mmCIF file of C-alpha atoms in Angstrom:
data_model
loop_
_atom_site.group_PDB
_atom_site.id
_atom_site.type_symbol
_atom_site.label_atom_id
_atom_site.label_comp_id
_atom_site.label_asym_id
_atom_site.label_seq_id
_atom_site.Cartn_x
_atom_site.Cartn_y
_atom_site.Cartn_z
ATOM 1 C CA ASP Z 1 59.903 127.657 99.528
ATOM 2 C CA LEU Z 2 62.574 125.458 97.945
ATOM 3 C CA SER Z 3 62.737 123.167 100.974
ATOM 4 C CA CYS Z 4 58.965 122.714 100.918
ATOM 5 C CA ARG Z 5 58.875 122.176 97.151
ATOM 6 C CA TYR Z 6 61.476 119.396 97.259
ATOM 7 C CA GLY Z 7 60.488 117.973 100.634
ATOM 8 C CA LYS Z 8 63.878 118.676 102.203
ATOM 9 C CA THR Z 9 64.532 119.373 105.877
ATOM 10 C CA VAL Z 10 66.712 122.435 106.518
ATOM 11 C CA LEU Z 11 69.240 122.294 109.359
ATOM 12 C CA VAL Z 12 69.946 125.710 110.884
ATOM 13 C CA PHE Z 13 72.822 126.294 113.302
ATOM 14 C CA ASP Z 14 72.186 129.273 115.565
ATOM 15 C CA PRO Z 15 74.942 129.405 118.220
ATOM 16 C CA GLY Z 16 75.787 132.320 120.457
ATOM 17 C CA ASP Z 17 74.170 134.498 123.098
ATOM 18 C CA LYS Z 18 71.237 135.685 120.993
ATOM 19 C CA ILE Z 19 68.549 133.225 120.018
ATOM 20 C CA TYR Z 20 66.114 133.242 117.130
ATOM 21 C CA SER Z 21 62.893 131.251 117.014
ATOM 22 C CA ILE Z 22 62.250 129.723 113.600
ATOM 23 C CA PRO Z 23 58.692 128.336 113.535
ATOM 24 C CA ILE Z 24 58.928 126.812 110.040
ATOM 25 C CA GLN Z 25 57.889 123.176 110.350
ATOM 26 C CA ASN Z 26 60.563 121.572 108.174
ATOM 27 C CA PHE Z 27 63.422 123.514 109.785
ATOM 28 C CA ILE Z 28 65.463 121.909 112.574
ATOM 29 C CA VAL Z 29 67.279 124.538 114.619
ATOM 30 C CA PHE Z 30 70.421 123.824 116.644
ATOM 31 C CA HIS Z 31 70.913 126.158 119.622
ATOM 32 C CA THR Z 32 73.563 126.167 122.332
ATOM 33 C CA TRP Z 33 70.841 127.146 124.831
ATOM 34 C CA GLN Z 34 67.171 127.680 125.478
ATOM 35 C CA TYR Z 35 64.820 128.125 128.424
ATOM 36 C CA ARG Z 36 63.116 124.868 129.358
ATOM 37 C CA PHE Z 37 59.674 126.491 129.291
ATOM 38 C CA GLU Z 38 60.261 127.991 125.822
ATOM 39 C CA LYS Z 39 61.941 125.127 123.974
ATOM 40 C CA LYS Z 40 60.227 124.320 120.667
ATOM 41 C CA GLN Z 41 59.681 120.886 119.164
ATOM 42 C CA ASN Z 42 62.026 121.659 116.252
ATOM 43 C CA GLU Z 43 64.939 122.785 118.443
ATOM 44 C CA ILE Z 44 67.949 120.667 119.431
ATOM 45 C CA ILE Z 45 70.441 121.806 122.058
ATOM 46 C CA ILE Z 46 74.088 121.319 121.105
ATOM 47 C CA PRO Z 47 77.274 121.819 123.162
ATOM 48 C CA ALA Z 48 79.064 125.139 123.047
ATOM 49 C CA ILE Z 49 82.340 125.087 121.122
ATOM 50 C CA SER Z 50 84.934 124.826 123.874
ATOM 51 C CA GLU Z 51 88.566 123.929 124.339
ATOM 52 C CA ASP Z 52 89.686 120.661 125.924
ATOM 53 C CA VAL Z 53 91.538 122.390 128.758
ATOM 54 C CA GLY Z 54 92.234 119.105 130.544
ATOM 55 C CA ARG Z 55 94.249 117.589 127.711
ATOM 56 C CA GLY Z 56 97.673 116.443 128.862
ATOM 57 C CA ARG Z 57 96.996 117.201 132.538
ATOM 58 C CA ASP Z 58 96.897 114.966 135.581
ATOM 59 C CA ILE Z 59 93.351 115.884 136.496
ATOM 60 C CA ILE Z 60 92.878 113.816 139.651
ATOM 61 C CA ARG Z 61 92.308 115.830 142.795
ATOM 62 C CA HIS Z 62 91.820 114.315 146.269
ATOM 63 C CA LYS Z 63 89.566 115.612 149.020
ATOM 64 C CA ASN Z 64 91.376 117.997 151.336
ATOM 65 C CA THR Z 65 91.897 117.383 155.049
ATOM 66 C CA SER Z 66 90.150 120.579 156.132
ATOM 67 C CA HIS Z 67 86.829 119.207 154.820
ATOM 68 C CA LYS Z 68 86.083 122.639 153.344
ATOM 69 C CA PRO Z 69 85.555 122.533 149.594
ATOM 70 C CA SER Z 70 87.319 125.123 147.475
ATOM 71 C CA VAL Z 71 85.136 126.881 144.914
ATOM 72 C CA GLY Z 72 86.577 128.715 141.939
ATOM 73 C CA PHE Z 73 85.421 131.338 139.482
ATOM 74 C CA CYS Z 74 87.434 133.441 137.068
ATOM 75 C CA GLY Z 75 85.600 135.748 134.728
ATOM 76 C CA TRP Z 76 83.241 138.632 134.100
ATOM 77 C CA ALA Z 77 81.411 139.598 137.287
ATOM 78 C CA ALA Z 78 81.955 143.357 137.562
ATOM 79 C CA PHE Z 79 80.195 146.182 135.736
ATOM 80 C CA PRO Z 80 82.526 147.577 133.072
ATOM 81 C CA SER Z 81 80.557 150.823 132.746
ATOM 82 C CA VAL Z 82 77.628 152.812 134.091
ATOM 83 C CA ARG Z 83 75.722 151.997 130.912
ATOM 84 C CA VAL Z 84 75.966 148.241 131.543
ATOM 85 C CA PHE Z 85 74.919 148.794 135.186
ATOM 86 C CA PHE Z 86 71.738 150.666 134.251
ATOM 87 C CA SER Z 87 71.018 148.282 131.357
ATOM 88 C CA ALA Z 88 71.119 145.269 133.695
ATOM 89 C CA TYR Z 89 68.815 146.834 136.271
ATOM 90 C CA TRP Z 90 66.436 148.255 133.669
ATOM 91 C CA ARG Z 91 66.066 144.733 132.287
ATOM 92 C CA LYS Z 92 65.344 143.516 135.811
ATOM 93 C CA VAL Z 93 62.534 146.083 136.161
ATOM 94 C CA VAL Z 94 61.037 145.102 132.788
ATOM 95 C CA ILE Z 95 61.102 141.400 133.696
ATOM 96 C CA PHE Z 96 59.503 142.175 137.070
ATOM 97 C CA PHE Z 97 56.501 143.802 135.388
ATOM 98 C CA GLN Z 98 56.314 141.054 132.739
ATOM 99 C CA THR Z 99 56.096 138.531 135.573
ATOM 100 C CA ILE Z 100 53.219 140.446 137.177
ATOM 101 C CA LEU Z 101 51.342 140.804 133.875
ATOM 102 C CA THR Z 102 51.786 137.199 132.711
ATOM 103 C CA GLY Z 103 51.803 135.408 136.066
ATOM 104 C CA ASN Z 104 54.824 133.400 134.864
ATOM 105 C CA LYS Z 105 57.126 133.269 137.894
ATOM 106 C CA LYS Z 106 59.852 131.572 135.862
ATOM 107 C CA LEU Z 107 60.603 134.728 133.892
ATOM 108 C CA PHE Z 108 63.013 135.994 136.555
ATOM 109 C CA VAL Z 109 65.632 133.567 135.185
ATOM 110 C CA LYS Z 110 65.886 135.903 132.180
ATOM 111 C CA ASN Z 111 67.662 138.552 134.228
ATOM 112 C CA LYS Z 112 71.147 139.381 133.077
ATOM 113 C CA GLY Z 113 73.625 136.694 134.073
ATOM 114 C CA LEU Z 114 75.954 139.321 135.511
ATOM 115 C CA LEU Z 115 73.445 140.003 138.313
ATOM 116 C CA PHE Z 116 73.238 136.310 139.197
ATOM 117 C CA ARG Z 117 77.027 136.033 139.196
ATOM 118 C CA ARG Z 118 77.465 138.981 141.514
ATOM 119 C CA ALA Z 119 74.882 137.707 144.023
ATOM 120 C CA ILE Z 120 76.361 134.194 144.064
ATOM 121 C CA LEU Z 121 79.964 135.324 144.453
ATOM 122 C CA LYS Z 122 79.013 137.752 147.214
ATOM 123 C CA LYS Z 123 77.264 134.988 149.166
ATOM 124 C CA LEU Z 124 80.156 132.538 148.833
ATOM 125 C CA LYS Z 125 82.845 135.086 149.708
ATOM 126 C CA ARG Z 126 81.101 135.762 153.017
ATOM 127 C CA SER Z 127 80.671 132.084 153.883
ATOM 128 C CA ASN Z 128 82.899 130.167 156.310
ATOM 129 C CA ARG Z 129 81.762 126.802 154.885
ATOM 130 C CA VAL Z 130 83.716 127.044 151.629
ATOM 131 C CA VAL Z 131 87.071 128.409 150.503
ATOM 132 C CA SER Z 132 86.534 130.862 147.653
ATOM 133 C CA ASN Z 133 89.057 131.380 144.882
ATOM 134 C CA PHE Z 134 87.623 134.155 142.733
ATOM 135 C CA ILE Z 135 89.189 136.348 140.051
ATOM 136 C CA ILE Z 136 86.693 139.063 139.118
ATOM 137 C CA ARG Z 137 86.962 140.790 135.748
ATOM 138 C CA LYS Z 138 85.129 143.511 133.885
ATOM 139 C CA SER Z 139 85.374 141.781 130.525
ATOM 140 C CA PHE Z 140 84.277 138.538 128.933
ATOM 141 C CA GLY Z 141 86.909 135.811 129.304
ATOM 142 C CA SER Z 142 90.205 136.626 127.652
ATOM 143 C CA ASN Z 143 88.696 138.322 124.618
ATOM 144 C CA LYS Z 144 91.477 140.339 123.012
ATOM 145 C CA LEU Z 145 89.000 143.069 122.057
ATOM 146 C CA THR Z 146 87.967 143.811 125.648
ATOM 147 C CA ILE Z 147 90.570 142.403 128.043
ATOM 148 C CA LYS Z 148 93.016 144.780 129.716
ATOM 149 C CA GLY Z 149 96.533 143.374 129.769
ATOM 150 C CA SER Z 150 97.704 140.076 128.315
ATOM 151 C CA ALA Z 151 94.964 137.835 126.898
ATOM 152 C CA GLU Z 152 97.334 134.851 127.155
ATOM 153 C CA LYS Z 153 97.944 135.490 130.856
ATOM 154 C CA ALA Z 154 94.215 135.924 131.499
ATOM 155 C CA ARG Z 155 93.466 132.627 129.776
ATOM 156 C CA ALA Z 156 96.167 130.829 131.779
ATOM 157 C CA GLU Z 157 94.714 132.224 135.035
ATOM 158 C CA TYR Z 158 91.265 131.035 134.018
ATOM 159 C CA ILE Z 159 92.439 127.475 133.319
ATOM 160 C CA ASP Z 160 94.537 127.309 136.509
ATOM 161 C CA ASN Z 161 91.535 128.509 138.513
ATOM 162 C CA ILE Z 162 89.513 125.518 137.290
ATOM 163 C CA ALA Z 163 92.363 123.065 137.812
ATOM 164 C CA ASN Z 164 93.229 124.180 141.347
ATOM 165 C CA THR Z 165 89.780 124.104 142.974
ATOM 166 C CA ASP Z 166 87.422 121.320 143.986
ATOM 167 C CA PHE Z 167 84.415 122.908 142.297
ATOM 168 C CA SER Z 168 84.003 125.588 139.648
ATOM 169 C CA LEU Z 169 80.944 127.793 139.244
ATOM 170 C CA ALA Z 170 79.000 127.581 135.995
ATOM 171 C CA ILE Z 171 76.699 130.606 135.953
ATOM 172 C CA ARG Z 172 74.881 131.788 132.852
ATOM 173 C CA GLY Z 173 76.043 134.818 130.926
ATOM 174 C CA ASP Z 174 73.981 136.822 128.441
ATOM 175 C CA GLY Z 175 72.719 133.559 126.970
ATOM 176 C CA ASN Z 176 71.196 130.882 129.177
ATOM 177 C CA TYR Z 177 74.284 128.703 129.098
ATOM 178 C CA SER Z 178 77.914 128.657 130.149
ATOM 179 C CA ILE Z 179 80.911 127.775 127.983
ATOM 180 C CA ARG Z 180 82.882 127.235 131.185
ATOM 181 C CA PHE Z 181 80.446 124.409 132.056
ATOM 182 C CA TYR Z 182 82.003 122.359 129.248
ATOM 183 C CA GLU Z 183 85.548 123.449 130.054
ATOM 184 C CA ILE Z 184 85.081 122.502 133.717
ATOM 185 C CA LEU Z 185 83.980 119.040 132.632
ATOM 186 C CA SER Z 186 86.959 118.766 130.286
ATOM 187 C CA MET Z 187 89.276 119.438 133.236
ATOM 188 C CA GLY Z 188 87.602 116.642 135.170
ATOM 189 C CA ARG Z 189 86.142 119.013 137.711
ATOM 190 C CA ILE Z 190 82.610 119.061 139.085
ATOM 191 C CA PRO Z 191 80.631 122.071 137.841
ATOM 192 C CA VAL Z 192 78.336 123.815 140.284
ATOM 193 C CA LEU Z 193 75.583 124.669 137.849
ATOM 194 C CA PHE Z 194 73.025 127.309 138.769
ATOM 195 C CA ASP Z 195 69.916 126.161 136.982
ATOM 196 C CA THR Z 196 68.087 128.985 135.248
ATOM 197 C CA GLU Z 197 65.708 126.653 133.375
ATOM 198 C CA CYS Z 198 68.702 125.295 131.439
ATOM 199 C CA VAL Z 199 68.409 122.679 128.710
ATOM 200 C CA PHE Z 200 71.420 120.424 128.085
ATOM 201 C CA PRO Z 201 72.543 118.458 125.044
ATOM 202 C CA MET Z 202 71.290 114.853 125.040
ATOM 203 C CA GLU Z 203 69.354 115.276 128.286
ATOM 204 C CA LYS Z 204 67.350 112.077 127.801
ATOM 205 C CA GLU Z 205 70.485 110.012 127.198
ATOM 206 C CA THR Z 206 72.727 111.535 129.877
ATOM 207 C CA ASP Z 207 72.361 111.523 133.666
ATOM 208 C CA TYR Z 208 73.976 114.912 134.339
ATOM 209 C CA ASP Z 209 72.971 114.934 138.002
ATOM 210 C CA SER Z 210 75.134 111.890 138.705
ATOM 211 C CA ILE Z 211 78.172 114.045 137.871
ATOM 212 C CA ILE Z 212 77.446 117.743 138.407
ATOM 213 C CA LEU Z 213 76.021 119.674 141.350
ATOM 214 C CA ARG Z 214 72.875 121.430 140.145
ATOM 215 C CA ILE Z 215 71.447 124.225 142.313
ATOM 216 C CA ASN Z 216 68.235 126.047 141.530
ATOM 217 C CA ILE Z 217 68.873 129.739 141.012
ATOM 218 C CA SER Z 218 66.193 130.525 143.618
ATOM 219 C CA ASP Z 219 68.429 128.877 146.264
ATOM 220 C CA ILE Z 220 71.205 131.483 146.167
ATOM 221 C CA ASP Z 221 70.943 132.009 149.918
ATOM 222 C CA LYS Z 222 71.689 128.312 150.535
ATOM 223 C CA ILE Z 223 74.468 127.711 148.025
ATOM 224 C CA ASP Z 224 77.345 127.461 150.505
ATOM 225 C CA ASP Z 225 75.412 124.899 152.570
ATOM 226 C CA LYS Z 226 74.526 122.876 149.495
ATOM 227 C CA ILE Z 227 78.118 122.799 148.231
ATOM 228 C CA PHE Z 228 79.496 121.909 151.671
ATOM 229 C CA GLU Z 229 76.938 119.146 152.266
ATOM 230 C CA PHE Z 230 77.454 117.690 148.802
ATOM 231 C CA TYR Z 231 81.235 117.604 149.303
ATOM 232 C CA ASP Z 232 80.918 116.196 152.807
ATOM 233 C CA ARG Z 233 78.824 113.250 151.580
ATOM 234 C CA LEU Z 234 81.458 112.184 149.032
ATOM 235 C CA SER Z 235 84.217 109.807 149.999
ATOM 236 C CA ASP Z 236 87.618 110.413 148.424
ATOM 237 C CA ASP Z 237 86.948 107.555 145.984
ATOM 238 C CA ASP Z 238 83.540 109.024 145.096
ATOM 239 C CA PHE Z 239 85.122 112.422 144.531
ATOM 240 C CA ILE Z 240 87.754 110.955 142.200
ATOM 241 C CA GLU Z 241 85.180 108.874 140.334
ATOM 242 C CA ARG Z 242 83.055 111.974 139.645
ATOM 243 C CA GLN Z 243 86.113 113.711 138.221
ATOM 244 C CA ARG Z 244 86.787 110.831 135.853
ATOM 245 C CA ARG Z 245 83.161 110.669 134.790
ATOM 246 C CA ALA Z 246 83.100 114.427 134.205
ATOM 247 C CA ARG Z 247 86.015 114.204 131.788
ATOM 248 C CA ASP Z 248 84.583 111.107 130.108
ATOM 249 C CA LEU Z 249 81.266 112.920 129.593
ATOM 250 C CA PHE Z 250 83.047 115.775 127.873
ATOM 251 C CA LEU Z 251 85.304 113.601 125.699
ATOM 252 C CA ASN Z 252 82.678 111.041 124.679
ATOM 253 C CA GLU Z 253 79.561 113.187 124.294
ATOM 254 C CA LEU Z 254 80.022 116.947 124.675
ATOM 255 C CA TYR Z 255 83.271 117.717 122.859
ATOM 256 C CA TYR Z 256 81.946 119.535 119.787
ATOM 257 C CA PRO Z 257 83.626 117.404 117.064
ATOM 258 C CA VAL Z 258 82.511 114.207 118.819
ATOM 259 C CA PHE Z 259 78.948 115.474 119.194
ATOM 260 C CA LEU Z 260 78.738 116.433 115.510
ATOM 261 C CA LYS Z 261 80.090 113.047 114.456
ATOM 262 C CA TYR Z 262 77.372 111.373 116.532
ATOM 263 C CA LEU Z 263 74.715 113.768 115.249
ATOM 264 C CA PHE Z 264 75.332 113.006 111.576
ATOM 265 C CA ALA Z 265 76.347 109.356 111.895
ATOM 266 C CA ASP Z 266 72.722 108.265 111.448
ATOM 267 C CA LYS Z 267 69.606 110.282 110.589
ATOM 268 C CA GLN Z 268 67.833 108.517 113.439
ATOM 269 C CA ASN Z 269 70.098 110.338 115.901
ATOM 270 C CA ILE Z 270 68.605 113.698 114.962
ATOM 271 C CA GLN Z 271 65.098 112.285 115.272
ATOM 272 C CA SER Z 272 65.850 110.878 118.734
ATOM 273 C CA LEU Z 273 67.157 114.253 119.920
ATOM 274 C CA LEU Z 274 63.994 115.921 118.663
ATOM 275 C CA GLY Z 275 62.060 113.539 120.914
#
């Protein structure tokens, strides 16, 4: 009521895995994620708050002589309990019937990210076209509340996994986004993004597909071929250039403090992001 009375726009920051739709006209809502087919006119996608894991590192990696790309993943991809197992599959059943009732075939992307991760990792582990480097955990990242063992060691393993592979998998979690997507870029690595109707920050201004490898989530059965063929087409110079551009994208546009500085440098910036 106050914002309407005084003609003031309200800026609402709503980060995290849960998302709230705020239909009030003079509210602008900043989310870290959304589904492309559900994004509202008053929503702006912002980067997730992430660490610059590439700082102080020699990030350059050359193509290997075996011509097989290495693909890394370190994180939550195992069911921590029976309750989580049944919760994930119950959600899958509900979404299946919603799809039938609404006719919206895109709804399947709302399945729990853990199911997508497990299917993707299983496919890649069985493939002879890529070298997999996977560390599977039953907890989110190196969260001290859930991790078993040393959180510092788990974090170090996670960062080394990104640094020591040609590609790193960026697969959605509970929210339709991936913090590791930003951390992969910060390391100067090429994310393999599985597109579940993702919306990125500054999509109109940034050519993401000239840097990352985007694979539609419906192409899980072809992911090893797509990664291999993408890698095979790159010369060593092309591969290095993509790494440099990945880090530049993070530092110049997607590092949270830099993005906020851009966002509030001029009121026209917010209007341009609203489209």
